[in-house]
mmCIF file of C-alpha atoms in Angstrom:
data_model
loop_
_atom_site.group_PDB
_atom_site.id
_atom_site.type_symbol
_atom_site.label_atom_id
_atom_site.label_comp_id
_atom_site.label_asym_id
_atom_site.label_seq_id
_atom_site.Cartn_x
_atom_site.Cartn_y
_atom_site.Cartn_z
ATOM 1 C CA MET A 235 -0.031 0.066 0.207
ATOM 2 C CA ASN A 236 1.367 3.240 -0.912
ATOM 3 C CA LYS A 237 1.944 5.792 1.804
ATOM 4 C CA ARG A 238 0.284 9.069 1.446
ATOM 5 C CA ILE A 239 2.297 12.186 1.769
ATOM 6 C CA LYS A 240 1.220 14.511 4.366
ATOM 7 C CA THR A 241 4.043 16.453 5.656
ATOM 8 C CA LEU A 242 7.177 18.145 4.294
ATOM 9 C CA ALA A 243 9.171 15.300 5.968
ATOM 10 C CA ASP A 244 7.093 12.960 3.695
ATOM 11 C CA VAL A 245 7.981 14.872 0.772
ATOM 12 C CA ARG A 246 11.542 14.766 1.506
ATOM 13 C CA GLU A 247 11.392 11.117 1.952
ATOM 14 C CA PHE A 248 9.688 10.608 -1.398
ATOM 15 C CA LEU A 249 12.187 12.658 -3.331
ATOM 16 C CA ALA A 250 15.273 11.207 -1.558
ATOM 17 C CA HIS A 251 13.872 7.838 -2.612
ATOM 18 C CA LYS A 252 13.915 8.900 -6.280
ATOM 19 C CA VAL A 253 17.353 10.194 -5.962
ATOM 20 C CA SER A 254 18.690 7.216 -4.244
ATOM 21 C CA ARG A 255 17.049 4.969 -6.960
ATOM 22 C CA ARG A 256 19.108 6.785 -9.518
ATOM 23 C CA GLU A 257 22.258 6.430 -7.570
ATOM 24 C CA ASP A 258 21.668 2.655 -6.982
ATOM 25 C CA LEU A 259 21.092 2.166 -10.846
ATOM 26 C CA LEU A 260 24.172 4.268 -11.689
ATOM 27 C CA ALA A 261 26.140 2.256 -9.463
ATOM 28 C CA LYS A 262 25.016 -0.996 -10.824
ATOM 29 C CA LEU A 263 25.709 0.495 -14.263
ATOM 30 C CA ASP A 264 29.284 1.141 -13.296
ATOM 31 C CA SER A 265 29.861 -2.339 -11.742
ATOM 32 C CA ASP A 266 28.446 -4.115 -14.733
ATOM 33 C CA ARG A 267 30.286 -1.967 -16.941
ATOM 34 C CA GLU A 268 33.660 -2.672 -15.238
ATOM 35 C CA ALA A 269 32.785 -6.453 -15.272
ATOM 36 C CA GLY A 270 32.088 -6.491 -18.933
ATOM 37 C CA HIS A 271 28.574 -7.085 -18.441
ATOM 38 C CA LEU A 272 27.006 -3.880 -19.784
ATOM 39 C CA THR A 273 24.753 -5.707 -22.340
ATOM 40 C CA HIS A 274 23.186 -7.509 -19.406
ATOM 41 C CA PHE A 275 22.628 -4.407 -17.566
ATOM 42 C CA MET A 276 20.982 -2.792 -20.723
ATOM 43 C CA ARG A 277 18.782 -5.729 -21.242
ATOM 44 C CA ARG A 278 17.357 -5.558 -17.663
ATOM 45 C CA ASP A 279 17.559 -1.834 -16.584
ATOM 46 C CA ALA A 280 18.120 0.485 -19.654
ATOM 47 C CA MET A 281 14.653 1.990 -19.348
ATOM 48 C CA ALA A 282 14.709 2.010 -15.633
ATOM 49 C CA LEU A 283 17.681 3.946 -15.823
ATOM 50 C CA VAL A 284 16.364 6.681 -17.987
ATOM 51 C CA VAL A 285 13.354 6.917 -15.958
ATOM 52 C CA ALA A 286 15.241 7.076 -12.618
ATOM 53 C CA VAL A 287 17.512 9.878 -13.985
ATOM 54 C CA PHE A 288 14.466 11.913 -15.082
ATOM 55 C CA HIS A 289 12.661 11.224 -11.744
ATOM 56 C CA ALA A 290 15.761 12.122 -9.656
ATOM 57 C CA ASP A 291 16.285 15.317 -11.797
ATOM 58 C CA GLU A 292 12.808 16.586 -11.019
ATOM 59 C CA ALA A 293 13.188 15.472 -7.454
ATOM 60 C CA LEU A 294 16.326 17.494 -7.108
ATOM 61 C CA LYS A 295 14.535 20.510 -8.231
ATOM 62 C CA PHE A 296 11.922 20.220 -5.476
ATOM 63 C CA LEU A 297 14.599 19.253 -2.814
ATOM 64 C CA ALA A 298 16.532 22.583 -3.533
ATOM 65 C CA HIS A 299 13.271 24.493 -3.455
ATOM 66 C CA ILE A 300 12.440 22.928 0.052
ATOM 67 C CA GLN A 301 15.546 23.441 1.441
ATOM 68 C CA MET A 302 15.192 27.304 1.079
ATOM 69 C CA GLU A 303 15.046 29.024 4.559
ATOM 70 C CA LYS A 304 13.851 32.081 3.300
ATOM 71 C CA ARG A 305 11.998 33.293 0.219
ATOM 72 C CA PRO A 306 14.285 35.291 -2.131
ATOM 73 C CA ASP A 307 12.630 38.576 -0.841
ATOM 74 C CA GLY A 308 13.957 37.776 2.511
ATOM 75 C CA THR A 309 10.587 36.842 4.233
ATOM 76 C CA ALA A 310 10.181 33.592 6.322
ATOM 77 C CA TYR A 311 9.305 30.327 4.440
ATOM 78 C CA GLY A 312 7.730 27.789 6.612
ATOM 79 C CA ASP A 313 7.244 24.286 6.162
ATOM 80 C CA GLU A 314 3.633 24.491 5.907
ATOM 81 C CA GLN A 315 3.935 27.116 3.001
ATOM 82 C CA LYS A 316 6.526 24.902 1.353
ATOM 83 C CA PHE A 317 4.155 21.896 1.493
ATOM 84 C CA ALA A 318 1.370 23.915 0.049
ATOM 85 C CA GLU A 319 3.362 25.443 -2.719
ATOM 86 C CA VAL A 320 4.747 21.974 -3.823
ATOM 87 C CA SER A 321 1.413 20.420 -3.681
ATOM 88 C CA ALA A 322 -0.072 23.254 -5.711
ATOM 89 C CA GLU A 323 2.826 23.006 -8.230
ATOM 90 C CA VAL A 324 2.460 19.134 -8.728
ATOM 91 C CA ALA A 325 -1.284 19.685 -9.168
ATOM 92 C CA PHE A 326 -0.580 22.337 -11.716
ATOM 93 C CA TYR A 327 1.494 20.197 -13.892
ATOM 94 C CA VAL A 328 -0.846 17.225 -13.580
ATOM 95 C CA MET A 329 -3.938 19.525 -14.895
ATOM 96 C CA ASN A 330 -1.807 20.937 -17.654
ATOM 97 C CA ARG A 331 -0.742 17.346 -18.460
ATOM 98 C CA ALA A 332 -4.226 16.046 -18.357
ATOM 99 C CA GLN A 333 -5.357 18.895 -20.900
ATOM 100 C CA SER A 334 -2.455 18.120 -23.186
ATOM 101 C CA GLN A 335 -3.442 14.478 -23.402
ATOM 102 C CA PHE A 336 -6.331 15.609 -25.849
ATOM 103 C CA SER A 337 -3.504 16.524 -28.339
ATOM 104 C CA GLU A 338 -0.755 14.322 -29.005
ATOM 105 C CA MET A 339 0.079 16.424 -32.273
ATOM 106 C CA ASN A 340 3.507 17.395 -31.000
ATOM 107 C CA ARG A 341 4.740 14.038 -30.081
ATOM 108 C CA SER A 342 8.382 14.028 -31.511
ATOM 109 C CA THR A 343 9.709 11.049 -33.194
ATOM 110 C CA SER A 344 12.907 10.803 -31.209
ATOM 111 C CA ALA A 345 13.735 9.278 -27.689
ATOM 112 C CA SER A 346 12.798 12.825 -26.311
ATOM 113 C CA ASN A 347 9.060 11.146 -25.984
ATOM 114 C CA LEU A 348 10.563 8.912 -23.270
ATOM 115 C CA ALA A 349 11.868 12.029 -21.355
ATOM 116 C CA THR A 350 8.449 13.655 -21.678
ATOM 117 C CA ASP A 351 6.696 10.472 -20.430
ATOM 118 C CA ALA A 352 9.262 9.852 -17.573
ATOM 119 C CA VAL A 353 8.601 13.634 -16.361
ATOM 120 C CA SER A 354 4.928 13.033 -16.563
ATOM 121 C CA ASP A 355 5.277 9.800 -14.863
ATOM 122 C CA PHE A 356 7.052 11.537 -11.935
ATOM 123 C CA TYR A 357 4.387 14.228 -11.349
ATOM 124 C CA MET A 358 1.439 11.736 -11.691
ATOM 125 C CA GLU A 359 3.183 9.362 -9.219
ATOM 126 C CA PHE A 360 3.860 12.444 -6.912
ATOM 127 C CA TYR A 361 0.248 13.742 -7.245
ATOM 128 C CA ARG A 362 -1.177 10.327 -6.370
ATOM 129 C CA HIS A 363 1.107 10.188 -3.260
ATOM 130 C CA LEU A 364 0.056 13.513 -2.039
ATOM 131 C CA ASN A 365 -3.752 12.833 -2.678
ATOM 132 C CA ASN A 366 -4.694 9.212 -2.357
ATOM 133 C CA GLY A 367 -1.596 7.438 -1.125
ATOM 134 C CA MET B 263 27.752 4.358 -52.450
ATOM 135 C CA PHE B 264 28.055 1.804 -49.526
ATOM 136 C CA ALA B 265 30.750 -0.769 -49.713
ATOM 137 C CA ARG B 266 30.012 -4.658 -49.664
ATOM 138 C CA VAL B 267 31.834 -6.660 -47.281
ATOM 139 C CA ARG B 268 33.969 -8.920 -49.372
ATOM 140 C CA THR B 269 37.074 -9.798 -47.316
ATOM 141 C CA ILE B 270 37.832 -10.337 -43.700
ATOM 142 C CA GLU B 271 39.634 -6.894 -43.667
ATOM 143 C CA ASN B 272 36.225 -5.213 -44.688
ATOM 144 C CA LEU B 273 34.462 -7.280 -42.016
ATOM 145 C CA LYS B 274 37.065 -6.220 -39.370
ATOM 146 C CA SER B 275 36.562 -2.509 -40.143
ATOM 147 C CA TYR B 276 32.806 -2.953 -40.429
ATOM 148 C CA LEU B 277 32.705 -4.466 -36.856
ATOM 149 C CA GLU B 278 35.376 -2.274 -35.240
ATOM 150 C CA LYS B 279 33.136 0.859 -36.225
ATOM 151 C CA SER B 280 30.447 -0.336 -33.883
ATOM 152 C CA VAL B 281 32.924 -0.972 -31.117
ATOM 153 C CA SER B 282 34.407 2.419 -31.467
ATOM 154 C CA GLU B 283 31.151 4.120 -31.635
ATOM 155 C CA GLN B 284 30.252 2.690 -28.424
ATOM 156 C CA GLU B 285 33.376 3.618 -26.731
ATOM 157 C CA GLU B 286 32.822 7.359 -28.048
ATOM 158 C CA LEU B 287 29.192 7.338 -26.850
ATOM 159 C CA LEU B 288 30.146 5.906 -23.276
ATOM 160 C CA ALA B 289 32.817 8.364 -23.131
ATOM 161 C CA LYS B 290 30.231 11.308 -23.833
ATOM 162 C CA MET B 291 28.032 9.773 -21.155
ATOM 163 C CA ASP B 292 30.811 9.909 -18.652
ATOM 164 C CA LYS B 293 31.535 13.480 -19.488
ATOM 165 C CA ALA B 294 27.701 14.279 -19.192
ATOM 166 C CA ARG B 295 27.522 12.542 -15.887
ATOM 167 C CA GLU B 296 30.642 14.530 -14.747
ATOM 168 C CA ASP B 297 29.149 17.827 -15.854
ATOM 169 C CA GLY B 298 25.726 16.908 -14.343
ATOM 170 C CA HIS B 299 23.978 16.772 -17.742
ATOM 171 C CA LEU B 300 23.189 13.057 -17.758
ATOM 172 C CA ARG B 301 19.498 14.014 -18.134
ATOM 173 C CA HIS B 302 20.179 15.811 -21.435
ATOM 174 C CA PHE B 303 22.457 13.155 -22.783
ATOM 175 C CA LEU B 304 19.809 10.527 -22.052
ATOM 176 C CA SER B 305 16.964 12.511 -23.745
ATOM 177 C CA SER B 306 18.661 12.171 -27.052
ATOM 178 C CA ASN B 307 20.959 9.054 -26.668
ATOM 179 C CA ALA B 308 19.239 6.474 -24.305
ATOM 180 C CA ALA B 309 17.871 4.246 -27.152
ATOM 181 C CA TYR B 310 20.872 4.730 -29.376
ATOM 182 C CA LEU B 311 23.207 3.706 -26.453
ATOM 183 C CA GLN B 312 21.277 0.808 -25.741
ATOM 184 C CA ALA B 313 21.321 -0.230 -29.536
ATOM 185 C CA LEU B 314 25.083 0.624 -29.812
ATOM 186 C CA THR B 315 25.879 -1.818 -26.895
ATOM 187 C CA VAL B 316 24.240 -4.613 -28.293
ATOM 188 C CA TYR B 317 25.984 -3.851 -31.696
ATOM 189 C CA ALA B 318 29.343 -3.467 -30.134
ATOM 190 C CA HIS B 319 28.889 -6.690 -28.005
ATOM 191 C CA GLU B 320 28.172 -8.863 -31.046
ATOM 192 C CA SER B 321 30.867 -7.125 -33.030
ATOM 193 C CA ALA B 322 33.426 -8.012 -30.355
ATOM 194 C CA ARG B 323 32.481 -11.473 -30.336
ATOM 195 C CA PHE B 324 33.111 -11.670 -34.060
ATOM 196 C CA LEU B 325 36.415 -9.633 -33.657
ATOM 197 C CA SER B 326 37.741 -12.028 -31.224
ATOM 198 C CA PHE B 327 36.847 -15.045 -33.432
ATOM 199 C CA ILE B 328 38.478 -13.402 -36.210
ATOM 200 C CA ALA B 329 41.592 -12.625 -34.162
ATOM 201 C CA GLU B 330 41.833 -16.076 -32.802
ATOM 202 C CA GLU B 331 44.111 -18.766 -34.159
ATOM 203 C CA ARG B 332 42.022 -21.886 -34.913
ATOM 204 C CA GLU B 333 43.084 -25.379 -36.084
ATOM 205 C CA ALA B 334 41.413 -26.394 -39.326
ATOM 206 C CA GLU B 335 39.906 -29.989 -39.532
ATOM 207 C CA GLY B 336 42.432 -31.334 -41.919
ATOM 208 C CA GLY B 337 45.349 -29.499 -40.152
ATOM 209 C CA GLY B 338 46.827 -26.243 -40.438
ATOM 210 C CA SER B 339 44.877 -23.070 -39.369
ATOM 211 C CA VAL B 340 41.514 -21.763 -40.402
ATOM 212 C CA THR B 341 42.015 -19.391 -43.314
ATOM 213 C CA ASP B 342 40.620 -15.831 -43.350
ATOM 214 C CA GLU B 343 38.327 -16.980 -46.331
ATOM 215 C CA ALA B 344 37.069 -19.903 -44.173
ATOM 216 C CA LYS B 345 36.265 -17.583 -41.106
ATOM 217 C CA LEU B 346 34.618 -15.134 -43.517
ATOM 218 C CA ASN B 347 32.217 -18.139 -44.589
ATOM 219 C CA ILE B 348 31.511 -19.017 -41.103
ATOM 220 C CA VAL B 349 30.445 -15.328 -40.224
ATOM 221 C CA ARG B 350 28.418 -15.597 -43.448
ATOM 222 C CA GLU B 351 26.720 -18.860 -42.427
ATOM 223 C CA GLU B 352 25.931 -17.732 -38.925
ATOM 224 C CA THR B 353 24.540 -14.323 -39.960
ATOM 225 C CA GLN B 354 22.078 -16.086 -42.323
ATOM 226 C CA ARG B 355 21.214 -18.478 -39.666
ATOM 227 C CA ARG B 356 20.533 -15.692 -37.381
ATOM 228 C CA VAL B 357 18.437 -13.805 -39.842
ATOM 229 C CA ILE B 358 16.424 -16.756 -40.499
ATOM 230 C CA ASN B 359 15.904 -17.488 -36.844
ATOM 231 C CA LEU B 360 14.943 -14.054 -36.064
ATOM 232 C CA ASN B 361 11.846 -14.049 -38.195
ATOM 233 C CA MET B 362 10.535 -17.091 -35.995
ATOM 234 C CA ARG B 363 10.652 -15.172 -32.785
ATOM 235 C CA LEU B 364 8.163 -12.332 -33.831
ATOM 236 C CA THR B 365 5.326 -13.673 -31.471
ATOM 237 C CA SER B 366 7.335 -14.082 -28.271
ATOM 238 C CA ARG B 367 7.692 -10.378 -27.270
ATOM 239 C CA SER B 368 8.499 -9.695 -23.510
ATOM 240 C CA THR B 369 6.698 -7.461 -21.242
ATOM 241 C CA SER B 370 9.762 -5.605 -20.482
ATOM 242 C CA LEU B 371 10.728 -2.484 -22.566
ATOM 243 C CA SER B 372 14.406 -2.942 -22.089
ATOM 244 C CA ALA B 373 14.320 -6.454 -23.082
ATOM 245 C CA ASN B 374 12.340 -5.721 -26.347
ATOM 246 C CA GLN B 375 14.561 -2.954 -27.251
ATOM 247 C CA ASP B 376 17.471 -5.141 -26.867
ATOM 248 C CA GLU B 377 15.891 -7.869 -28.939
ATOM 249 C CA ASP B 378 15.219 -5.026 -31.623
ATOM 250 C CA ALA B 379 18.628 -3.914 -31.506
ATOM 251 C CA GLU B 380 20.071 -7.580 -31.909
ATOM 252 C CA ARG B 381 17.620 -8.033 -34.877
ATOM 253 C CA ALA B 382 18.856 -4.835 -36.462
ATOM 254 C CA PHE B 383 22.554 -5.935 -36.043
ATOM 255 C CA TRP B 384 22.074 -9.152 -37.777
ATOM 256 C CA ILE B 385 20.026 -7.650 -40.580
ATOM 257 C CA GLU B 386 22.539 -4.868 -41.117
ATOM 258 C CA LEU B 387 25.377 -7.442 -41.282
ATOM 259 C CA TYR B 388 23.504 -9.662 -43.408
ATOM 260 C CA GLN B 389 23.018 -6.720 -45.890
ATOM 261 C CA ALA B 390 26.634 -5.720 -45.586
ATOM 262 C CA LEU B 391 27.810 -9.343 -46.521
ATOM 263 C CA ASN B 392 25.274 -9.654 -49.370
ATOM 264 C CA GLY B 393 23.983 -6.455 -50.709
ATOM 265 C CA GLY B 394 26.393 -3.633 -49.519
ATOM 266 C CA TYR B 395 25.702 -1.150 -46.668
#
């Protein structure tokens, strides 16, 4: 059962997990490559690595944001405000994405589709955890 | 105009190209990791890297076969012409076998992409050996 994200600490835990998933897969890539088993890694984990890299990248943006102690204008930035803003930003992305699903006209023919899908997947998963668990 | 692989030297240079391309791409990936741009690298090169890994793996296997000193059945060592024929036969067998595997797709994206890259490798090699590439 997925855990619902209710506090900023939960947000941090969710995001940190995304970053550690990428680190684990990169470590696996390095050790398989060194052992001459890159093909085995690719056969099992090529897509998982791409997705993990994109998820971690998005997670790092949020982590950097919630690490701020003050707003750029110098005013206080509390945990509750951070949580509310993160939730709002995730919801905003998901709603935009839901609208754009009616038009797939701009789909690229390259691997960049994978990037778009991985980023969407990150936000959908984050949204689900923030709302339903 | 593409050249047809007619000699063992042609074959070696054809195969070495895949190996060196993979090395170059891996070096680019390492640089992207160092610079913190792995996301950008993977958005345009993820599928290409996986395909090249398969190509390089199969190519390296043939290259070591070509470089190996082998004893012929009637004594002496296997000639370059005989080695080229062995590669031709294996390539033809692989291309025919690939056509029988169409219905057994995996549920894993990585595994399917790997299989597609393998299929492309054998078809390209067959074309190079028979019709030019």
